[in-house]
CSV table of N, CA, C and O in Angstrom, one decimal:
chain,number,residue,atom,x,y,z
A,45,ALA,N,18.8,23.8,-8.7
A,45,ALA,CA,18.3,23.6,-7.3
A,45,ALA,C,16.8,23.6,-7.3
A,45,ALA,O,16.1,24.2,-8.1
A,46,GLY,N,16.3,22.8,-6.4
A,46,GLY,CA,14.8,22.7,-6.3
A,46,GLY,C,14.2,23.8,-5.5
A,46,GLY,O,14.8,24.6,-4.9
A,47,ARG,N,12.9,23.7,-5.4
A,47,ARG,CA,12.1,24.6,-4.7
A,47,ARG,C,11.5,23.9,-3.4
A,47,ARG,O,11.0,22.9,-3.5
A,48,ALA,N,11.7,24.6,-2.3
A,48,ALA,CA,11.2,24.0,-1.0
A,48,ALA,C,9.7,24.3,-0.8
A,48,ALA,O,9.2,25.4,-1.0
A,49,HIS,N,9.1,23.3,-0.3
A,49,HIS,CA,7.7,23.3,0.1
A,49,HIS,C,7.5,22.6,1.5
A,49,HIS,O,8.4,21.9,1.9
A,50,HIS,N,6.4,22.8,2.1
A,50,HIS,CA,6.0,22.0,3.3
A,50,HIS,C,4.6,21.5,3.0
A,50,HIS,O,3.7,22.3,2.6
A,51,VAL,N,4.4,20.2,3.3
A,51,VAL,CA,3.1,19.6,3.2
A,51,VAL,C,2.6,19.6,4.7
A,51,VAL,O,3.2,18.9,5.5
A,52,GLU,N,1.5,20.3,5.0
A,52,GLU,CA,1.0,20.3,6.3
A,52,GLU,C,-0.4,19.7,6.3
A,52,GLU,O,-1.3,20.1,5.6
A,53,ILE,N,-0.5,18.7,7.2
A,53,ILE,CA,-1.8,18.0,7.3
A,53,ILE,C,-2.2,17.9,8.7
A,53,ILE,O,-1.4,17.5,9.6
A,54,ASN,N,-3.4,18.4,9.0
A,54,ASN,CA,-3.9,18.4,10.4
A,54,ASN,C,-5.0,17.3,10.5
A,54,ASN,O,-5.9,17.2,9.7
A,55,ILE,N,-4.7,16.4,11.4
A,55,ILE,CA,-5.6,15.3,11.6
A,55,ILE,C,-6.4,15.6,12.9
A,55,ILE,O,-5.9,15.6,14.0
A,56,HIS,N,-7.7,15.8,12.7
A,56,HIS,CA,-8.5,16.2,13.9
A,56,HIS,C,-9.1,15.1,14.7
A,56,HIS,O,-8.9,15.0,15.9
A,57,ARG,N,-9.9,14.2,14.1
A,57,ARG,CA,-10.6,13.2,14.9
A,57,ARG,C,-10.9,11.9,14.0
A,57,ARG,O,-10.9,12.0,12.8
A,58,VAL,N,-11.2,10.9,14.8
A,58,VAL,CA,-11.8,9.7,14.2
A,58,VAL,C,-13.0,9.4,14.9
A,58,VAL,O,-13.1,9.6,16.1
A,59,VAL,N,-14.0,8.9,14.2
A,59,VAL,CA,-15.3,8.6,14.8
A,59,VAL,C,-15.9,7.3,14.3
A,59,VAL,O,-15.5,6.8,13.2
A,60,ASP,N,-16.7,6.6,15.1
A,60,ASP,CA,-17.5,5.4,14.7
A,60,ASP,C,-16.5,4.3,14.3
A,60,ASP,O,-16.8,3.6,13.3
A,61,LEU,N,-15.5,4.1,15.0
A,61,LEU,CA,-14.6,3.0,14.7
A,61,LEU,C,-15.2,1.7,15.2
A,61,LEU,O,-15.9,1.6,16.2
A,62,PRO,N,-15.1,0.6,14.4
A,62,PRO,CA,-15.7,-0.6,14.8
A,62,PRO,C,-15.0,-1.3,16.0
A,62,PRO,O,-13.8,-1.2,16.1
A,63,THR,N,-15.9,-1.9,16.8
A,63,THR,CA,-15.3,-2.8,17.9
A,63,THR,C,-15.2,-4.2,17.4
A,63,THR,O,-15.8,-4.6,16.4
A,64,THR,N,-14.4,-5.0,18.1
A,64,THR,CA,-14.2,-6.4,17.7
A,64,THR,C,-14.5,-7.2,18.9
A,64,THR,O,-14.4,-6.8,20.1
A,65,ALA,N,-14.8,-8.5,18.7
A,65,ALA,CA,-15.1,-9.4,19.8
A,65,ALA,C,-13.8,-9.9,20.4
A,65,ALA,O,-12.9,-10.3,19.6
A,66,GLY,N,-13.6,-9.8,21.7
A,66,GLY,CA,-12.4,-10.2,22.3
A,66,GLY,C,-12.7,-11.2,23.4
A,66,GLY,O,-13.9,-11.5,23.6
A,67,MET,N,-11.7,-11.6,24.2
A,67,MET,CA,-12.0,-12.6,25.2
A,67,MET,C,-12.8,-12.0,26.3
A,67,MET,O,-13.5,-12.7,27.0
A,68,MET,N,-12.8,-10.7,26.5
A,68,MET,CA,-13.5,-10.0,27.6
A,68,MET,C,-14.7,-9.3,27.0
A,68,MET,O,-15.2,-8.4,27.7
A,69,GLY,N,-15.2,-9.6,25.9
A,69,GLY,CA,-16.4,-9.0,25.3
A,69,GLY,C,-15.9,-8.1,24.1
A,69,GLY,O,-14.9,-8.3,23.5
A,70,GLU,N,-16.7,-7.0,23.8
A,70,GLU,CA,-16.4,-6.1,22.7
A,70,GLU,C,-15.2,-5.2,23.1
A,70,GLU,O,-15.1,-4.7,24.2
A,71,VAL,N,-14.3,-5.1,22.2
A,71,VAL,CA,-13.1,-4.3,22.4
A,71,VAL,C,-13.0,-3.2,21.4
A,71,VAL,O,-13.1,-3.4,20.2
A,72,ALA,N,-12.8,-2.0,21.9
A,72,ALA,CA,-12.7,-0.8,21.0
A,72,ALA,C,-11.2,-0.8,20.5
A,72,ALA,O,-10.3,-1.2,21.1
A,73,PRO,N,-11.0,-0.2,19.3
A,73,PRO,CA,-9.7,-0.1,18.7
A,73,PRO,C,-8.8,0.9,19.4
A,73,PRO,O,-9.3,1.7,20.2
A,74,SER,N,-7.5,0.8,19.1
A,74,SER,CA,-6.5,1.8,19.6
A,74,SER,C,-6.0,2.5,18.3
A,74,SER,O,-5.0,2.1,17.8
A,75,PRO,N,-6.7,3.6,17.9
A,75,PRO,CA,-6.3,4.2,16.6
A,75,PRO,C,-5.1,5.1,16.6
A,75,PRO,O,-4.8,5.7,17.6
A,76,TYR,N,-4.5,5.1,15.4
A,76,TYR,CA,-3.4,6.1,15.1
A,76,TYR,C,-3.4,6.3,13.6
A,76,TYR,O,-4.0,5.5,12.9
A,77,VAL,N,-2.8,7.4,13.1
A,77,VAL,CA,-2.8,7.7,11.7
A,77,VAL,C,-1.3,7.8,11.3
A,77,VAL,O,-0.5,8.4,12.0
A,78,THR,N,-1.0,7.3,10.1
A,78,THR,CA,0.3,7.6,9.5
A,78,THR,C,0.1,8.4,8.2
A,78,THR,O,-1.0,8.2,7.5
A,79,VAL,N,1.0,9.2,7.9
A,79,VAL,CA,1.1,10.0,6.7
A,79,VAL,C,2.4,9.7,6.0
A,79,VAL,O,3.4,9.8,6.6
A,80,GLU,N,2.3,9.2,4.7
A,80,GLU,CA,3.4,8.8,3.9
A,80,GLU,C,3.6,9.7,2.7
A,80,GLU,O,2.6,9.8,1.9
A,81,PHE,N,4.8,10.2,2.5
A,81,PHE,CA,5.0,11.0,1.3
A,81,PHE,C,6.5,11.2,1.1
A,81,PHE,O,7.2,11.5,2.1
A,82,SER,N,7.0,11.1,-0.1
A,82,SER,CA,8.3,11.3,-0.5
A,82,SER,C,9.4,10.7,0.4
A,82,SER,O,10.3,11.3,0.8
A,83,GLY,N,9.1,9.4,0.8
A,83,GLY,CA,10.1,8.6,1.6
A,83,GLY,C,10.0,8.9,3.1
A,83,GLY,O,10.7,8.3,3.8
A,84,VAL,N,9.0,9.7,3.5
A,84,VAL,CA,8.8,10.0,4.9
A,84,VAL,C,7.5,9.4,5.4
A,84,VAL,O,6.5,9.5,4.7
A,85,ILE,N,7.6,8.8,6.6
A,85,ILE,CA,6.4,8.2,7.2
A,85,ILE,C,6.3,8.8,8.6
A,85,ILE,O,7.2,8.6,9.4
A,86,LEU,N,5.2,9.6,8.9
A,86,LEU,CA,5.0,10.2,10.2
A,86,LEU,C,3.8,9.6,10.8
A,86,LEU,O,2.8,9.3,10.1
A,87,LYS,N,3.8,9.4,12.1
A,87,LYS,CA,2.8,8.7,12.9
A,87,LYS,C,2.2,9.6,14.0
A,87,LYS,O,3.0,10.2,14.7
A,88,THR,N,0.9,9.6,14.2
A,88,THR,CA,0.3,10.3,15.3
A,88,THR,C,0.4,9.3,16.6
A,88,THR,O,0.7,8.1,16.4
A,89,PRO,N,0.3,9.9,17.8
A,89,PRO,CA,0.2,9.0,18.9
A,89,PRO,C,-1.0,8.0,18.9
A,89,PRO,O,-2.0,8.4,18.3
A,90,VAL,N,-0.8,6.9,19.5
A,90,VAL,CA,-1.9,5.9,19.6
A,90,VAL,C,-2.8,6.3,20.8
A,90,VAL,O,-2.3,6.7,21.8
A,91,ILE,N,-4.1,6.2,20.5
A,91,ILE,CA,-5.1,6.5,21.6
A,91,ILE,C,-5.7,5.1,21.9
A,91,ILE,O,-6.3,4.5,21.0
A,92,GLU,N,-5.6,4.7,23.1
A,92,GLU,CA,-6.0,3.3,23.5
A,92,GLU,C,-7.5,3.1,23.7
A,92,GLU,O,-8.1,4.0,24.4
A,93,ASN,N,-8.0,2.1,23.1
A,93,ASN,CA,-9.3,1.6,23.3
A,93,ASN,C,-10.5,2.6,23.3
A,93,ASN,O,-11.2,2.8,24.2
A,94,VAL,N,-10.7,3.2,22.1
A,94,VAL,CA,-11.7,4.2,21.9
A,94,VAL,C,-12.4,3.9,20.5
A,94,VAL,O,-11.8,3.6,19.6
A,95,ALA,N,-13.7,4.2,20.5
A,95,ALA,CA,-14.4,4.2,19.2
A,95,ALA,C,-14.5,5.6,18.6
A,95,ALA,O,-14.7,5.7,17.4
A,96,HIS,N,-14.3,6.6,19.4
A,96,HIS,CA,-14.2,8.0,18.9
A,96,HIS,C,-13.0,8.6,19.6
A,96,HIS,O,-12.8,8.4,20.8
A,97,ALA,N,-12.2,9.4,18.9
A,97,ALA,CA,-11.0,10.0,19.5
A,97,ALA,C,-10.8,11.4,18.8
A,97,ALA,O,-10.9,11.5,17.6
A,98,THR,N,-10.3,12.3,19.6
A,98,THR,CA,-9.8,13.6,19.1
A,98,THR,C,-8.3,13.5,19.1
A,98,THR,O,-7.7,13.5,20.1
A,99,LEU,N,-7.7,13.5,17.9
A,99,LEU,CA,-6.3,13.4,17.8
A,99,LEU,C,-5.6,14.8,17.8
A,99,LEU,O,-4.5,15.0,18.4
A,100,ASN,N,-6.1,15.8,17.1
A,100,ASN,CA,-5.5,17.1,17.0
A,100,ASN,C,-4.0,17.0,16.8
A,100,ASN,O,-3.3,17.7,17.5
A,101,ALA,N,-3.7,16.3,15.7
A,101,ALA,CA,-2.2,16.1,15.4
A,101,ALA,C,-1.9,16.9,14.1
A,101,ALA,O,-2.7,16.9,13.2
A,102,ARG,N,-0.8,17.5,14.1
A,102,ARG,CA,-0.3,18.2,12.9
A,102,ARG,C,0.9,17.5,12.4
A,102,ARG,O,1.9,17.2,13.1
A,103,VAL,N,0.9,17.2,11.1
A,103,VAL,CA,2.0,16.5,10.4
A,103,VAL,C,2.6,17.5,9.4
A,103,VAL,O,1.9,18.1,8.6
A,104,LEU,N,3.9,17.7,9.5
A,104,LEU,CA,4.5,18.7,8.6
A,104,LEU,C,5.7,17.9,7.9
A,104,LEU,O,6.6,17.5,8.6
A,105,ILE,N,5.6,17.9,6.6
A,105,ILE,CA,6.6,17.1,5.8
A,105,ILE,C,7.4,18.1,4.9
A,105,ILE,O,6.7,18.7,4.1
A,106,PRO,N,8.7,18.3,5.1
A,106,PRO,CA,9.4,19.2,4.1
A,106,PRO,C,9.6,18.4,2.8
A,106,PRO,O,9.9,17.3,2.8
A,107,VAL,N,9.5,19.2,1.7
A,107,VAL,CA,9.6,18.6,0.4
A,107,VAL,C,10.3,19.6,-0.5
A,107,VAL,O,10.1,20.8,-0.4
A,108,VAL,N,11.2,19.0,-1.4
A,108,VAL,CA,11.9,19.8,-2.4
A,108,VAL,C,11.5,19.3,-3.7
A,108,VAL,O,11.6,18.1,-4.0
A,109,THR,N,10.9,20.2,-4.6
A,109,THR,CA,10.5,19.9,-5.9
A,109,THR,C,11.7,20.1,-6.9
A,109,THR,O,12.5,21.0,-6.6
A,110,PRO,N,11.8,19.4,-8.0
A,110,PRO,CA,10.8,18.5,-8.5
A,110,PRO,C,10.8,17.2,-7.8
A,110,PRO,O,11.8,16.8,-7.2
A,111,LEU,N,9.7,16.5,-7.8
A,111,LEU,CA,9.5,15.2,-7.2
A,111,LEU,C,9.2,14.2,-8.2
A,111,LEU,O,8.6,14.5,-9.2
A,112,TYR,N,9.5,12.9,-7.9
A,112,TYR,CA,9.1,11.8,-8.7
A,112,TYR,C,7.9,11.1,-8.2
A,112,TYR,O,7.4,10.1,-8.7
A,113,GLU,N,7.4,11.6,-7.1
A,113,GLU,CA,6.3,11.0,-6.4
A,113,GLU,C,5.2,12.1,-6.2
A,113,GLU,O,5.5,13.2,-6.0
A,114,ASP,N,3.9,11.6,-6.3
A,114,ASP,CA,2.8,12.6,-6.2
A,114,ASP,C,1.8,12.3,-5.2
A,114,ASP,O,1.1,13.2,-4.7
A,115,THR,N,1.7,11.1,-4.7
A,115,THR,CA,0.6,10.6,-3.8
A,115,THR,C,1.0,10.7,-2.4
A,115,THR,O,2.0,10.1,-1.9
A,116,ILE,N,0.2,11.5,-1.6
A,116,ILE,CA,0.3,11.5,-0.2
A,116,ILE,C,-0.7,10.5,0.3
A,116,ILE,O,-1.9,10.5,0.0
A,117,ILE,N,-0.2,9.5,1.2
A,117,ILE,CA,-1.1,8.4,1.6
A,117,ILE,C,-1.3,8.6,3.1
A,117,ILE,O,-0.4,8.7,3.9
A,118,LEU,N,-2.6,8.7,3.5
A,118,LEU,CA,-3.0,8.7,4.9
A,118,LEU,C,-3.6,7.3,5.2
A,118,LEU,O,-4.5,6.8,4.5
A,119,LYS,N,-3.2,6.8,6.3
A,119,LYS,CA,-3.7,5.5,6.7
A,119,LYS,C,-4.1,5.5,8.2
A,119,LYS,O,-3.4,6.1,9.1
A,120,LEU,N,-5.3,5.0,8.5
A,120,LEU,CA,-5.8,4.9,9.8
A,120,LEU,C,-5.6,3.4,10.3
A,120,LEU,O,-6.0,2.5,9.6
A,121,TRP,N,-4.9,3.3,11.4
A,121,TRP,CA,-4.5,2.0,11.9
A,121,TRP,C,-5.2,1.7,13.2
A,121,TRP,O,-5.5,2.6,14.0
A,122,ASN,N,-5.3,0.4,13.5
A,122,ASN,CA,-5.6,-0.1,14.9
A,122,ASN,C,-4.4,-0.7,15.4
A,122,ASN,O,-3.8,-1.7,14.9
A,123,SER,N,-3.9,-0.2,16.6
A,123,SER,CA,-2.6,-0.7,17.2
A,123,SER,C,-2.9,-2.0,18.0
A,123,SER,O,-3.8,-2.0,18.8
A,124,PHE,N,-2.0,-2.9,17.8
A,124,PHE,CA,-2.0,-4.2,18.7
A,124,PHE,C,-0.7,-4.3,19.3
A,124,PHE,O,0.3,-4.0,18.7
A,125,THR,N,-0.7,-4.8,20.5
A,125,THR,CA,0.5,-5.0,21.3
A,125,THR,C,1.3,-6.3,20.9
A,125,THR,O,2.5,-6.2,20.6
A,126,LEU,N,0.6,-7.4,20.7
A,126,LEU,CA,1.3,-8.7,20.4
A,126,LEU,C,1.1,-9.2,19.0
A,126,LEU,O,1.5,-10.3,18.8
A,127,SER,N,0.5,-8.4,18.1
A,127,SER,CA,0.4,-8.8,16.7
A,127,SER,C,0.5,-7.6,15.8
A,127,SER,O,0.6,-6.5,16.3
A,128,ALA,N,0.5,-7.8,14.5
A,128,ALA,CA,0.7,-6.8,13.6
A,128,ALA,C,-0.5,-5.8,13.6
A,128,ALA,O,-1.7,-6.2,13.9
A,129,ASP,N,-0.3,-4.5,13.5
A,129,ASP,CA,-1.4,-3.5,13.5
A,129,ASP,C,-2.3,-3.8,12.3
A,129,ASP,O,-1.9,-4.3,11.2
A,130,GLU,N,-3.5,-3.4,12.4
A,130,GLU,CA,-4.6,-3.6,11.4
A,130,GLU,C,-4.9,-2.3,10.7
A,130,GLU,O,-5.2,-1.3,11.3
A,131,LEU,N,-4.9,-2.3,9.4
A,131,LEU,CA,-5.2,-1.1,8.6
A,131,LEU,C,-6.8,-1.0,8.5
A,131,LEU,O,-7.4,-2.0,8.1
A,132,LEU,N,-7.3,0.1,9.0
A,132,LEU,CA,-8.7,0.3,9.1
A,132,LEU,C,-9.3,1.1,7.9
A,132,LEU,O,-10.4,0.8,7.4
A,133,ALA,N,-8.5,2.1,7.4
A,133,ALA,CA,-8.9,2.9,6.2
A,133,ALA,C,-7.7,3.6,5.6
A,133,ALA,O,-6.7,3.7,6.3
A,134,GLN,N,-7.9,4.0,4.4
A,134,GLN,CA,-6.7,4.6,3.7
A,134,GLN,C,-7.3,5.7,2.7
A,134,GLN,O,-8.4,5.5,2.2
A,135,GLY,N,-6.6,6.8,2.6
A,135,GLY,CA,-7.0,7.9,1.7
A,135,GLY,C,-5.7,8.4,0.9
A,135,GLY,O,-4.6,8.3,1.4
A,136,LEU,N,-6.0,8.9,-0.2
A,136,LEU,CA,-4.9,9.4,-1.1
A,136,LEU,C,-5.1,10.9,-1.4
A,136,LEU,O,-6.3,11.3,-1.7
A,137,ILE,N,-4.1,11.7,-1.4
A,137,ILE,CA,-4.2,13.1,-1.8
A,137,ILE,C,-3.0,13.4,-2.8
A,137,ILE,O,-1.9,12.9,-2.6
A,138,SER,N,-3.3,14.1,-3.9
A,138,SER,CA,-2.3,14.4,-4.9
A,138,SER,C,-1.5,15.7,-4.5
A,138,SER,O,-2.1,16.8,-4.3
A,139,PHE,N,-0.2,15.6,-4.4
A,139,PHE,CA,0.6,16.7,-4.1
A,139,PHE,C,0.6,17.8,-5.2
A,139,PHE,O,0.5,19.0,-4.9
A,140,SER,N,0.6,17.3,-6.4
A,140,SER,CA,0.6,18.3,-7.5
A,140,SER,C,-0.7,19.1,-7.6
A,140,SER,O,-0.7,20.3,-7.9
A,141,GLU,N,-1.8,18.5,-7.2
A,141,GLU,CA,-3.1,19.2,-7.1
A,141,GLU,C,-3.0,20.2,-6.0
A,141,GLU,O,-3.5,21.3,-6.2
A,142,LEU,N,-2.5,19.9,-4.9
A,142,LEU,CA,-2.3,20.8,-3.8
A,142,LEU,C,-1.4,22.0,-4.2
A,142,LEU,O,-1.7,23.1,-3.8
A,143,ARG,N,-0.3,21.7,-4.8
A,143,ARG,CA,0.6,22.7,-5.2
A,143,ARG,C,0.0,23.7,-6.3
A,143,ARG,O,0.2,24.9,-6.2
A,144,ASN,N,-0.7,23.1,-7.2
A,144,ASN,CA,-1.3,23.9,-8.3
A,144,ASN,C,-2.6,24.6,-8.0
A,144,ASN,O,-2.9,25.6,-8.6
A,145,ASN,N,-3.4,24.0,-7.1
A,145,ASN,CA,-4.7,24.6,-6.7
A,145,ASN,C,-4.8,24.7,-5.2
A,145,ASN,O,-4.9,23.7,-4.5
A,146,SER,N,-4.7,25.9,-4.7
A,146,SER,CA,-4.7,26.1,-3.2
A,146,SER,C,-6.0,25.5,-2.7
A,146,SER,O,-7.1,25.7,-3.2
A,147,LEU,N,-5.8,24.7,-1.6
A,147,LEU,CA,-6.9,24.0,-1.0
A,147,LEU,C,-7.2,24.6,0.4
A,147,LEU,O,-6.3,24.6,1.2
A,148,PRO,N,-8.4,25.1,0.6
A,148,PRO,CA,-8.7,25.7,1.9
A,148,PRO,C,-8.8,24.5,2.9
A,148,PRO,O,-9.0,23.3,2.5
A,149,PRO,N,-8.8,24.8,4.2
A,149,PRO,CA,-9.0,23.7,5.2
A,149,PRO,C,-10.2,22.9,4.8
A,149,PRO,O,-11.3,23.5,4.6
A,150,SER,N,-10.1,21.6,4.8
A,150,SER,CA,-11.2,20.7,4.3
A,150,SER,C,-11.2,19.5,5.2
A,150,SER,O,-10.2,19.0,5.7
A,151,TRP,N,-12.4,18.9,5.3
A,151,TRP,CA,-12.6,17.6,5.9
A,151,TRP,C,-12.5,16.5,4.8
A,151,TRP,O,-13.1,16.7,3.8
A,152,PHE,N,-11.8,15.5,5.1
A,152,PHE,CA,-11.8,14.3,4.2
A,152,PHE,C,-12.2,13.1,5.0
A,152,PHE,O,-11.6,12.8,6.1
A,153,ASN,N,-13.2,12.4,4.6
A,153,ASN,CA,-13.6,11.2,5.2
A,153,ASN,C,-12.9,9.9,4.7
A,153,ASN,O,-12.9,9.8,3.5
A,154,LEU,N,-12.4,9.1,5.6
A,154,LEU,CA,-11.8,7.8,5.2
A,154,LEU,C,-12.8,6.7,5.7
A,154,LEU,O,-13.1,6.7,6.8
A,155,TYR,N,-13.2,5.9,4.7
A,155,TYR,CA,-14.1,4.8,5.1
A,155,TYR,C,-13.4,3.5,5.0
A,155,TYR,O,-12.7,3.2,4.0
A,156,GLY,N,-13.5,2.7,6.0
A,156,GLY,CA,-13.0,1.4,6.1
A,156,GLY,C,-14.0,0.3,5.9
A,156,GLY,O,-15.1,0.6,5.4
A,157,TYR,N,-13.7,-0.9,6.3
A,157,TYR,CA,-14.6,-2.0,6.2
A,157,TYR,C,-14.3,-3.0,7.3
A,157,TYR,O,-13.2,-3.0,7.9
A,158,LYS,N,-15.3,-3.8,7.6
A,158,LYS,CA,-15.1,-4.9,8.6
A,158,LYS,C,-14.5,-6.1,7.9
A,158,LYS,O,-15.0,-6.4,6.8
A,159,ALA,N,-13.5,-6.7,8.4
A,159,ALA,CA,-12.9,-7.9,7.8
A,159,ALA,C,-14.0,-9.0,7.5
A,159,ALA,O,-13.9,-9.7,6.5
A,160,SER,N,-15.0,-9.1,8.3
A,160,SER,CA,-16.0,-10.1,8.1
A,160,SER,C,-16.9,-9.8,6.9
A,160,SER,O,-17.6,-10.6,6.4
A,161,GLU,N,-16.9,-8.5,6.4
A,161,GLU,CA,-17.7,-8.1,5.3
A,161,GLU,C,-17.1,-8.5,3.9
A,161,GLU,O,-17.8,-8.7,3.0
A,162,ILE,N,-15.8,-8.6,3.9
A,162,ILE,CA,-15.1,-8.9,2.6
A,162,ILE,C,-14.1,-10.0,2.8
A,162,ILE,O,-13.2,-9.9,3.7
A,163,SER,N,-14.3,-11.1,2.1
A,163,SER,CA,-13.5,-12.3,2.3
A,163,SER,C,-12.1,-12.1,1.8
A,163,SER,O,-11.1,-12.6,2.3
A,164,ASP,N,-11.9,-11.3,0.7
A,164,ASP,CA,-10.6,-11.1,0.1
A,164,ASP,C,-10.4,-9.6,-0.3
A,164,ASP,O,-10.8,-9.2,-1.4
A,165,PRO,N,-9.8,-8.8,0.6
A,165,PRO,CA,-9.7,-7.4,0.3
A,165,PRO,C,-8.9,-7.1,-0.9
A,165,PRO,O,-9.1,-6.0,-1.5
A,166,ALA,N,-8.0,-8.0,-1.3
A,166,ALA,CA,-7.2,-7.7,-2.5
A,166,ALA,C,-8.1,-7.6,-3.8
A,166,ALA,O,-7.7,-6.9,-4.7
A,167,VAL,N,-9.2,-8.2,-3.8
A,167,VAL,CA,-10.1,-8.0,-4.9
A,167,VAL,C,-10.5,-6.6,-5.1
A,167,VAL,O,-10.7,-6.1,-6.3
A,168,LEU,N,-10.7,-5.8,-4.1
A,168,LEU,CA,-11.1,-4.4,-4.2
A,168,LEU,C,-10.0,-3.5,-4.8
A,168,LEU,O,-10.3,-2.5,-5.4
A,169,THR,N,-8.7,-4.0,-4.7
A,169,THR,CA,-7.7,-3.1,-5.2
A,169,THR,C,-7.2,-3.5,-6.6
A,169,THR,O,-6.4,-2.8,-7.2
A,170,GLN,N,-7.8,-4.5,-7.2
A,170,GLN,CA,-7.5,-4.9,-8.6
A,170,GLN,C,-8.2,-4.0,-9.5
A,170,GLN,O,-9.4,-3.9,-9.5
A,171,GLY,N,-7.5,-3.3,-10.4
A,171,GLY,CA,-8.1,-2.3,-11.3
A,171,GLY,C,-8.9,-3.0,-12.4
A,171,GLY,O,-8.6,-4.1,-12.9
A,172,GLY,N,-10.1,-2.4,-12.7
A,172,GLY,CA,-10.9,-2.9,-13.8
A,172,GLY,C,-11.8,-4.0,-13.5
A,172,GLY,O,-12.5,-4.5,-14.3
A,173,HIS,N,-11.8,-4.5,-12.2
A,173,HIS,CA,-12.7,-5.6,-11.9
A,173,HIS,C,-13.7,-5.2,-10.9
A,173,HIS,O,-13.4,-4.5,-10.0
A,174,THR,N,-14.9,-5.7,-11.0
A,174,THR,CA,-15.9,-5.5,-10.0
A,174,THR,C,-16.0,-6.7,-9.1
A,174,THR,O,-16.2,-7.8,-9.6
A,175,PRO,N,-15.9,-6.5,-7.8
A,175,PRO,CA,-16.1,-7.6,-6.9
A,175,PRO,C,-17.4,-8.3,-7.1
A,175,PRO,O,-18.4,-7.6,-7.3
A,176,GLU,N,-17.4,-9.6,-7.0
A,176,GLU,CA,-18.7,-10.4,-7.1
A,176,GLU,C,-19.3,-10.6,-5.8
A,176,GLU,O,-18.7,-10.7,-4.8
């Protein structure tokens, strides 16, 4: 039998989100965060049209070890009504590191990019290559 754990992640706020040009001028994003781990995807509520938002969301994922997965994935999204949501930033946390080394409450910054700054985002995710 495995050992039960809970992964608890508190998502406090998002700041300085980029605006985009829309038909009515500059449009602020509608952010939300997803947390993915061990086959579970949890989502915070969407906050409409803001560049800064206080989410104060708590995500609690039950986990039974041993696991074949180690990476907790946090994603910051921009919600769209009539098209696919846009990934703004992503962060990774190691479950085994958390389990083996107690982590006090900490801030983690996730940095994104503007689509106009990078022509092909896939280049950034290819291992061992430096974007030109």
